[in-house]
Short mmCIF file of C-alpha atoms and ligand atoms in Angstrom, two decimals:
data_model
loop_
_atom_site.label_atom_id
_atom_site.label_comp_id
_atom_site.label_asym_id
_atom_site.label_seq_id
_atom_site.Cartn_x
_atom_site.Cartn_y
_atom_site.Cartn_z
CA UNK A 1 20.48 9.77 13.09
CA UNK A 2 20.62 7.49 9.82
CA UNK A 3 21.87 4.57 11.98
CA UNK A 4 24.60 3.40 9.53
CA UNK A 5 22.37 3.99 6.40
CA UNK A 6 23.19 6.58 3.51
CA UNK A 7 19.78 7.80 3.68
CA UNK A 8 16.59 7.98 5.63
CA UNK A 9 14.52 6.55 2.82
CA UNK A 10 16.87 3.42 3.08
CA UNK A 11 17.08 3.16 7.02
CA UNK A 12 12.93 3.41 6.82
CA UNK A 13 12.74 0.42 4.15
CA UNK A 14 15.14 -1.41 6.60
CA UNK A 15 12.95 -0.90 9.59
CA UNK A 16 9.94 -2.41 8.48
CA UNK A 17 10.27 -5.62 10.13
CA UNK A 18 10.34 -3.87 13.48
CA UNK A 19 7.88 -1.09 12.50
CA UNK A 20 5.33 -3.70 11.08
CA UNK A 21 6.20 -5.71 14.67
CA UNK A 22 5.79 -2.66 16.71
CA UNK A 23 2.39 -2.23 14.93
CA UNK A 24 1.06 -5.69 15.72
CA UNK A 25 2.68 -5.97 19.07
CA UNK A 26 0.09 -6.16 21.99
CA UNK A 27 -2.93 -6.00 19.41
CA UNK A 28 -2.70 -9.11 17.44
CA UNK A 29 -2.56 -12.52 19.43
CA UNK A 30 -2.84 -15.06 17.06
CA UNK A 31 -2.77 -17.98 19.69
CA UNK A 32 -5.72 -16.37 21.69
CA UNK A 33 -7.80 -15.37 18.35
CA UNK A 34 -7.65 -11.92 19.75
CA UNK A 35 -7.15 -8.00 17.97
CA UNK A 36 -7.11 -5.83 20.97
CA UNK A 37 -7.80 -2.18 19.47
CA UNK A 38 -9.47 0.15 22.11
CA UNK A 39 -10.83 2.53 18.96
CA UNK A 40 -12.36 -0.58 17.55
CA UNK A 41 -13.64 -2.01 20.52
CA UNK A 42 -15.02 1.01 21.83
CA UNK A 43 -17.18 1.79 18.69
CA UNK A 44 -17.54 -1.56 17.51
CA UNK A 45 -21.33 -1.35 16.92
CA UNK A 46 -20.97 1.91 14.98
CA UNK A 47 -18.31 0.13 12.67
CA UNK A 48 -20.34 -3.36 12.38
CA UNK A 49 -23.33 -1.47 11.05
CA UNK A 50 -21.95 0.93 8.97
CA UNK A 51 -23.86 1.46 5.65
CA UNK A 52 -20.51 2.44 3.84
CA UNK A 53 -17.25 3.04 4.41
CA UNK A 54 -15.60 6.20 2.95
CA UNK A 55 -11.95 6.32 3.00
CA UNK A 56 -10.39 9.72 2.46
CA UNK A 57 -6.24 10.06 1.97
CA UNK A 58 -3.75 11.52 -0.23
CA UNK A 59 -0.92 10.10 -2.40
CA UNK A 60 0.49 6.98 -0.66
CA UNK A 61 -1.99 7.10 1.81
CA UNK A 62 -4.74 6.75 -0.64
CA UNK A 63 -3.01 3.96 -2.17
CA UNK A 64 -3.29 1.94 1.26
CA UNK A 65 -7.05 2.97 1.21
CA UNK A 66 -7.53 1.09 -2.10
CA UNK A 67 -5.76 -2.26 -0.72
CA UNK A 68 -8.37 -1.52 2.58
CA UNK A 69 -10.93 -1.39 -0.09
CA UNK A 70 -10.56 -5.07 -1.57
CA UNK A 71 -10.44 -6.50 1.81
CA UNK A 72 -13.33 -4.37 3.69
CA UNK A 73 -15.54 -5.33 0.76
CA UNK A 74 -14.35 -8.91 1.07
CA UNK A 75 -14.17 -10.00 4.83
CA UNK A 76 -16.69 -7.25 6.05
CA UNK A 77 -19.19 -7.13 2.91
CA UNK A 78 -19.53 -3.38 3.96
CA UNK A 79 -19.29 -1.17 0.56
CA UNK A 80 -16.33 1.01 0.36
CA UNK A 81 -15.26 4.27 -1.45
CA UNK A 82 -11.99 5.43 -1.57
CA UNK A 83 -11.69 9.13 -2.34
CA UNK A 84 -8.87 11.54 -2.87
CA UNK A 85 -9.25 14.18 -0.10
CA UNK A 86 -8.88 16.83 -2.50
CA UNK A 87 -11.97 16.07 -4.68
CA UNK A 88 -14.13 14.92 -1.85
CA UNK A 89 -13.76 18.24 -0.30
CA UNK A 90 -15.16 20.32 -3.12
CA UNK A 91 -17.71 18.18 -4.60
CA UNK A 92 -20.32 18.40 -1.80
CA UNK A 93 -19.96 14.52 -1.38
CA UNK A 94 -23.63 12.98 0.12
CA UNK A 95 -22.86 11.76 3.46
CA UNK A 96 -25.40 10.20 5.68
CA UNK A 97 -25.45 9.30 9.24
CA UNK A 98 -24.63 5.65 9.24
CA UNK A 99 -21.26 6.39 7.18
CA UNK A 100 -18.05 5.77 8.66
CA UNK A 101 -14.91 8.00 7.24
CA UNK A 102 -11.85 6.30 7.54
CA UNK A 103 -8.77 8.93 7.02
CA UNK A 104 -5.42 7.56 6.61
CA UNK A 105 -2.38 10.00 7.00
CA UNK A 106 1.01 9.45 8.02
CA UNK A 107 1.64 13.17 9.18
CA UNK A 108 -1.83 13.66 10.32
CA UNK A 109 -1.50 17.55 8.73
CA UNK A 110 -2.21 17.15 5.29
CA UNK A 111 -4.42 20.26 4.62
CA UNK A 112 -7.02 18.70 2.09
CA UNK A 113 -7.49 15.32 4.21
CA UNK A 114 -8.32 17.51 7.46
CA UNK A 115 -10.90 19.93 5.75
CA UNK A 116 -12.42 17.10 4.02
CA UNK A 117 -12.96 15.42 7.58
CA UNK A 118 -14.24 18.39 9.11
CA UNK A 119 -16.87 18.89 6.42
CA UNK A 120 -17.94 15.17 7.29
CA UNK A 121 -17.59 15.48 10.68
CA UNK A 122 -20.45 18.68 10.40
CA UNK A 123 -22.60 16.48 8.45
CA UNK A 124 -22.94 13.98 11.31
CA UNK A 125 -20.33 11.10 9.74
CA UNK A 126 -18.16 8.77 12.34
CA UNK A 127 -14.56 9.63 11.81
CA UNK A 128 -11.90 6.83 12.62
CA UNK A 129 -8.40 8.00 11.80
CA UNK A 130 -5.41 5.55 10.76
CA UNK A 131 -2.75 7.93 11.57
CA UNK A 132 0.99 8.11 12.25
CA UNK A 133 1.85 11.20 13.99
CA UNK A 134 0.60 10.99 17.66
CA UNK A 135 -1.44 14.07 18.45
CA UNK A 136 -1.63 15.65 15.17
CA UNK A 137 -4.24 17.33 13.82
CA UNK A 138 -6.09 14.62 12.03
CA UNK A 139 -6.15 12.26 15.23
CA UNK A 140 -7.22 15.30 17.13
CA UNK A 141 -10.09 15.61 14.91
CA UNK A 142 -11.06 12.13 14.75
CA UNK A 143 -13.71 10.35 17.10
CA UNK A 144 -11.53 7.36 17.29
CA UNK A 145 -8.59 5.84 15.67
CA UNK A 146 -5.59 3.63 15.71
CA UNK A 147 -2.22 4.75 15.50
CA UNK A 148 0.42 2.96 12.98
CA UNK A 149 3.20 3.26 15.32
CA UNK A 150 5.75 3.30 12.64
CA UNK A 151 7.94 6.15 14.56
CA UNK A 152 9.17 9.10 12.76
CA UNK A 153 9.13 8.98 8.85
CA UNK A 154 11.86 11.81 7.60
CA UNK A 155 12.41 10.26 4.22
CA UNK A 156 9.64 12.42 1.77
CA UNK A 157 8.67 8.91 0.09
CA UNK A 158 6.46 7.24 2.67
CA UNK A 159 7.55 3.48 2.96
CA UNK A 160 7.34 2.17 6.43
CA UNK A 161 4.10 4.29 7.12
CA UNK A 162 2.40 2.72 4.08
CA UNK A 163 3.18 -0.85 5.39
CA UNK A 164 1.98 0.35 9.07
CA UNK A 165 -1.43 1.82 7.46
CA UNK A 166 -1.89 -1.85 6.06
CA UNK A 167 -1.34 -3.70 8.92
CA UNK A 168 -3.67 -1.62 10.79
CA UNK A 169 -6.36 -1.43 8.34
CA UNK A 170 -5.55 -5.17 7.99
CA UNK A 171 -6.38 -5.82 11.60
CA UNK A 172 -9.58 -3.53 11.78
CA UNK A 173 -10.95 -5.52 8.79
CA UNK A 174 -10.28 -8.71 10.16
CA UNK A 175 -12.25 -7.52 14.07
CA UNK A 176 -14.88 -6.03 12.24
CA UNK A 177 -15.60 -9.06 9.71
CA UNK A 178 -15.22 -11.24 12.86
CA UNK A 179 -17.81 -9.41 14.81
CA UNK A 180 -20.00 -8.81 12.10
CA UNK A 181 -19.99 -12.91 11.35
CA UNK A 182 -19.06 -12.41 7.69
CA UNK A 183 -15.97 -14.30 8.18
CA UNK A 184 -15.53 -17.71 10.25
CA UNK A 185 -13.30 -18.45 13.05
CA UNK A 186 -10.86 -20.64 11.09
CA UNK A 187 -10.58 -17.77 8.31
CA UNK A 188 -10.04 -15.26 10.96
CA UNK A 189 -7.04 -17.09 12.80
CA UNK A 190 -5.45 -17.91 9.21
CA UNK A 191 -5.47 -14.27 8.33
CA UNK A 192 -4.21 -13.45 11.97
CA UNK A 193 -1.47 -15.99 11.48
CA UNK A 194 -0.31 -14.70 7.87
CA UNK A 195 -0.36 -11.14 9.18
CA UNK A 196 2.14 -12.16 12.16
CA UNK A 197 4.58 -13.62 9.81
CA UNK A 198 4.98 -10.51 7.97
CA UNK A 199 7.95 -8.99 9.79
CA UNK A 200 10.02 -12.24 9.07
CA UNK A 201 9.00 -12.29 5.88
CA UNK A 202 9.97 -8.82 5.01
CA UNK A 203 13.12 -9.52 6.75
CA UNK A 204 14.07 -11.93 3.66
CA UNK A 205 13.04 -9.76 1.02
CA UNK A 206 15.38 -7.22 2.70
CA UNK A 207 18.14 -9.78 2.46
CA UNK A 208 18.11 -9.96 -1.13
CA UNK A 209 19.00 -6.22 -1.76
CA UNK A 210 21.78 -7.02 -4.02
CA UNK A 211 19.57 -8.75 -6.43
CA UNK A 212 17.36 -5.68 -6.39
CA UNK A 213 20.05 -3.17 -6.70
CA UNK A 214 21.44 -4.99 -9.56
CA UNK A 215 17.95 -4.40 -11.57
CA UNK A 216 17.94 -0.93 -10.45
CA UNK A 217 21.50 -0.47 -12.32
CA UNK A 218 20.16 -2.07 -15.36
CA UNK A 219 16.77 -0.16 -16.17
CA UNK A 220 17.97 3.25 -14.48
CA UNK A 221 18.30 4.93 -17.68
CA UNK A 222 14.72 4.18 -19.00
CA UNK A 223 12.55 6.85 -19.73
CA UNK A 224 9.34 5.40 -18.79
CA UNK A 225 8.08 2.61 -16.47
CA UNK A 226 4.65 1.14 -16.60
CA UNK A 227 3.58 -1.06 -13.19
CA UNK A 228 0.85 -3.54 -13.58
CA UNK A 229 -1.17 -5.57 -10.66
CA UNK A 230 -4.60 -6.84 -10.56
CA UNK A 231 -6.65 -7.37 -7.44
CA UNK A 232 -5.05 -7.00 -4.12
CA UNK A 233 -1.91 -6.04 -6.08
CA UNK A 234 -3.23 -3.20 -8.17
CA UNK A 235 -2.67 -0.56 -5.80
CA UNK A 236 0.85 -1.84 -5.37
CA UNK A 237 1.51 -1.26 -8.81
CA UNK A 238 0.14 2.25 -8.19
CA UNK A 239 2.46 2.76 -5.18
CA UNK A 240 5.48 1.22 -7.23
CA UNK A 241 4.66 4.02 -10.08
CA UNK A 242 4.29 6.85 -7.21
CA UNK A 243 7.64 5.95 -5.62
CA UNK A 244 9.60 5.91 -8.72
CA UNK A 245 8.53 9.35 -9.93
CA UNK A 246 9.40 10.69 -6.59
CA UNK A 247 12.84 9.63 -5.99
CA UNK A 248 14.05 9.06 -10.00
CA UNK A 249 12.14 11.38 -11.69
CA UNK A 250 11.35 8.92 -14.01
CA UNK A 251 7.65 8.80 -15.82
CA UNK A 252 5.93 6.05 -14.32
CA UNK A 253 2.07 4.87 -14.80
CA UNK A 254 0.58 2.51 -12.76
CA UNK A 255 -2.58 0.39 -14.14
CA UNK A 256 -4.52 -2.63 -13.50
CA UNK A 257 -3.17 -4.96 -15.49
CA UNK A 258 -6.28 -5.91 -17.54
CA UNK A 259 -6.86 -2.24 -18.13
CA UNK A 260 -3.54 -2.14 -20.47
CA UNK A 261 -5.27 -3.11 -23.63
CA UNK A 262 -7.49 -0.16 -23.06
CA UNK A 263 -4.67 2.32 -24.11
CA UNK A 264 -1.30 1.64 -22.31
CA UNK A 265 -0.24 -1.25 -24.22
CA UNK A 266 0.59 1.03 -26.96
CA UNK A 267 3.41 2.49 -25.17
CA UNK A 268 4.92 -1.22 -25.37
CA UNK A 269 8.26 -1.51 -27.05
CA UNK A 270 11.90 -2.93 -26.29
CA UNK A 271 12.42 0.31 -24.17
CA UNK A 272 9.73 -0.23 -22.15
CA UNK A 273 10.27 -1.98 -18.88
CA UNK A 274 7.02 -3.23 -17.10
CA UNK A 275 7.08 -3.92 -13.76
CA UNK A 276 4.47 -6.62 -12.47
CA UNK A 277 3.52 -7.11 -8.83
CA UNK A 278 2.65 -10.85 -9.76
CA UNK A 279 2.34 -13.25 -6.61
CA UNK A 280 0.28 -16.25 -6.71
CA UNK A 281 -3.21 -15.21 -5.99
CA UNK A 282 -6.68 -15.74 -7.62
CA UNK A 283 -5.69 -13.56 -10.51
CA UNK A 284 -2.50 -15.46 -11.25
CA UNK A 285 -3.44 -17.40 -14.45
CA UNK A 286 -4.51 -13.77 -15.93
CA UNK A 287 -1.39 -11.79 -14.85
CA UNK A 288 0.56 -14.77 -16.47
CA UNK A 289 -1.30 -13.74 -19.76
CA UNK A 290 -0.61 -10.29 -19.47
CA UNK A 291 3.32 -11.02 -19.04
CA UNK A 292 2.96 -12.87 -22.15
CA UNK A 293 1.21 -10.00 -23.80
CA UNK A 294 4.06 -7.59 -22.72
CA UNK A 295 6.64 -10.21 -23.78
CA UNK A 296 5.22 -10.60 -26.90
CA UNK A 297 5.84 -6.59 -27.79
CA UNK A 298 9.09 -6.95 -26.72
CA UNK A 299 8.35 -5.05 -23.49
CA UNK A 300 10.95 -5.84 -20.53
CA UNK A 301 9.57 -7.75 -17.83
CA UNK A 302 10.12 -7.02 -13.80
CA UNK A 303 8.42 -9.28 -12.05
CA UNK A 304 7.64 -9.30 -8.34
CA UNK A 305 6.77 -13.06 -7.84
CA UNK A 306 6.23 -15.98 -5.16
CA UNK A 307 9.25 -17.93 -3.89
CA UNK A 308 8.73 -21.14 -5.73
CA UNK A 309 6.87 -19.84 -8.62
CA UNK A 310 8.77 -20.84 -11.75
CA UNK A 311 6.67 -19.96 -14.65
CA UNK A 312 6.56 -16.00 -14.12
CA UNK A 313 10.46 -15.99 -13.49
CA UNK A 314 10.96 -17.87 -16.79
CA UNK A 315 8.87 -15.54 -18.55
CA UNK A 316 10.35 -12.11 -17.25
CA UNK A 317 13.56 -10.78 -17.83
CA UNK A 318 14.02 -10.06 -14.07
CA UNK A 319 12.39 -11.29 -10.74
CA UNK A 320 12.32 -10.17 -7.21
CA UNK A 321 11.12 -12.74 -4.91
CA UNK A 322 8.82 -12.43 -2.06
CA UNK A 323 7.42 -15.41 0.32
CA UNK A 324 4.13 -16.74 -0.37
CA UNK A 325 1.29 -15.50 1.70
CA UNK A 326 -2.26 -15.26 1.87
CA UNK A 327 -3.60 -13.05 -0.74
CA UNK A 328 -5.50 -10.47 1.24
CA UNK A 329 -2.06 -9.95 3.12
CA UNK A 330 0.22 -9.70 -0.04
CA UNK A 331 0.47 -6.36 -0.71
CA UNK A 332 2.36 -5.38 2.40
CA UNK A 333 5.24 -7.94 1.05
CA UNK A 334 4.80 -6.82 -2.62
CA UNK A 335 5.19 -3.46 -2.33
CA UNK A 336 9.11 -3.86 -0.53
CA UNK A 337 10.85 -4.78 -3.33
CA UNK A 338 9.29 -1.86 -5.64
CA UNK A 339 10.33 0.64 -2.48
CA UNK A 340 13.79 -0.65 -3.00
CA UNK A 341 13.79 -0.77 -6.55
CA UNK A 342 12.72 3.17 -6.50
CA UNK A 343 15.54 3.58 -3.86
CA UNK A 344 18.17 2.18 -5.74
CA UNK A 345 17.24 3.87 -9.23
CA UNK A 346 17.11 7.21 -7.50
CA UNK A 347 20.52 6.81 -6.04
CA UNK A 348 22.25 5.44 -9.28
CA UNK A 349 20.92 8.54 -10.89
CA UNK A 350 22.54 10.25 -8.39
CA UNK A 351 19.35 12.30 -6.78
CA UNK A 352 18.53 12.84 -3.54
CA UNK A 353 16.12 10.39 -2.33
CA UNK A 354 15.40 11.94 0.85
CA UNK A 355 14.72 15.55 -0.30
CA UNK A 356 13.02 15.13 -3.91
CA UNK A 357 12.67 18.16 -5.85
CA UNK A 358 9.45 20.27 -5.34
CA UNK A 359 8.22 17.88 -2.78
CA UNK A 360 7.40 18.52 0.84
CA UNK A 361 6.80 15.81 3.38
CA UNK A 362 3.43 17.11 4.58
CA UNK A 363 1.43 19.09 2.27
CA UNK A 364 0.13 21.67 4.41
CA UNK A 365 -1.44 23.71 2.10
CA UNK A 366 -3.92 22.91 -0.66
O1 M6R B 1 0.83 12.40 5.91
P1 M6R B 1 -0.06 11.91 4.61
O2 M6R B 1 0.07 10.48 4.64
O3 M6R B 1 -1.54 12.36 4.86
O4 M6R B 1 0.65 12.31 3.28
C1 M6R B 1 -0.11 12.03 1.98
C2 M6R B 1 0.48 12.27 0.92
O5 M6R B 1 0.99 13.22 0.67
C3 M6R B 1 1.76 11.48 1.04
O6 M6R B 1 1.71 9.94 1.02
C4 M6R B 1 2.93 11.71 -0.38
O7 M6R B 1 2.46 10.95 -1.53
C5 M6R B 1 4.24 10.88 -0.42
N1 M6R B 1 5.22 11.73 -0.79
C6 M6R B 1 4.41 9.66 -0.93
O8 M6R B 1 5.46 8.83 -0.67
#
C-alpha cells in the first residue's frame, strides 16, 4: 500500500509529478489557451465581479491560501484576505453580498472551516470549495468548487494536497484574470505554459533526493530552525517551518525575510540553521542581502535556489536546487525540497513521520 516506500509521507511527496499532472489534466490546455473548470465557467460573472475574495482555511491549506493572495491580487486585481477559519468564525466578520469565499481543505471535514463557511453562507456569500476529498462536507456545502484530484493523502503532514491546492488556485486565478481582462493573452499563455511544466520540474527535484538527505543528516540535531522567504516564497517559508515542526518536533518559525530585523535576528548564532526560499524572482537582490545578514552573524544558511544561480549557493552552507520558473508559479516547486528536508530529518531522528504525536489527519473538533 505504500508502493515500495517506507512511509506514506515519502510516497506522497514522490507522487507529486503525477498528482499535479492529474490536477491539470483535462483542464489546462496551453496550446489552445484554454482552462476548463466547470465550477468557474458556470459562475464566471460572480467571480469576475467579486468585490473581495476571502480565503478561509487552516494549517497547510491556509498557507496555500496565502500564496493565492499574492497571485489573485496581482493577476486579478481583486482584494484578498486570508483568514484562519477558527478566528474568522468567532469574530463576527463583515460579509457582504459581493464577497466570494474560497474554502481550502484537503479533508473537507475540518470543523472550524466548515462552521466558518456555514456562517458566511447564511450571510449571503458565494462559497467556492478547493477540496481534495470528493463528496466531503465542505465540498457539499460549497456553491461551486474544483477538486484537487491529489488522491487519498494518508500521511498526517500534508504534501501532495498542498501542491494540488496551489495548482487549482493558480488555474483559477489565471481564468478569472483572463476573463476580467487584467492580464493580456501573452502573459496568460506564458503562465499556462509554466504551470504545465511543473510536473517535469518536480521530477528533477525528486531526482536530487540524496543531496537533501545529506543536508538533513547534517542539521538534524539543531534545536531551532528559522525559515525565511519573500513575496511568493514567504508562504513557502511558513509551510517549510510547519512541516519540520510536525514531523521532527524541532521548533521552527517561518517569517517574511525582511521581518527578521524586527526581532528574529536576535536568535541567530552559529547553532541556528536558517532556511531561505530564495529562487530567482523580483526580490532576488533583497534576499541576497538577507542571506548576507545571516552569514555575518554566523548563522548556517540552507538555501532553496534556482538552478544556474551561483551567488546564493556560494554564500549558503548548503543548497537545494529547483528549476527556474516564473515567480508566480515558483512556490509549487520551492516547497518540494522543504517537504523532503522535513521528512529526512524526522526519519533521522527516528520518529513516525506518518503519524506524528498529538496530531490527527483531519481536525473534526474545534
Ligand atoms: O483537511 P484540511 O486541509 O482542512 O486540514 C487543515 C489542517 O489541519 C492541515 O493542513 C494540517 O495543518 C496538516 N497537518 C499540515 O501538514
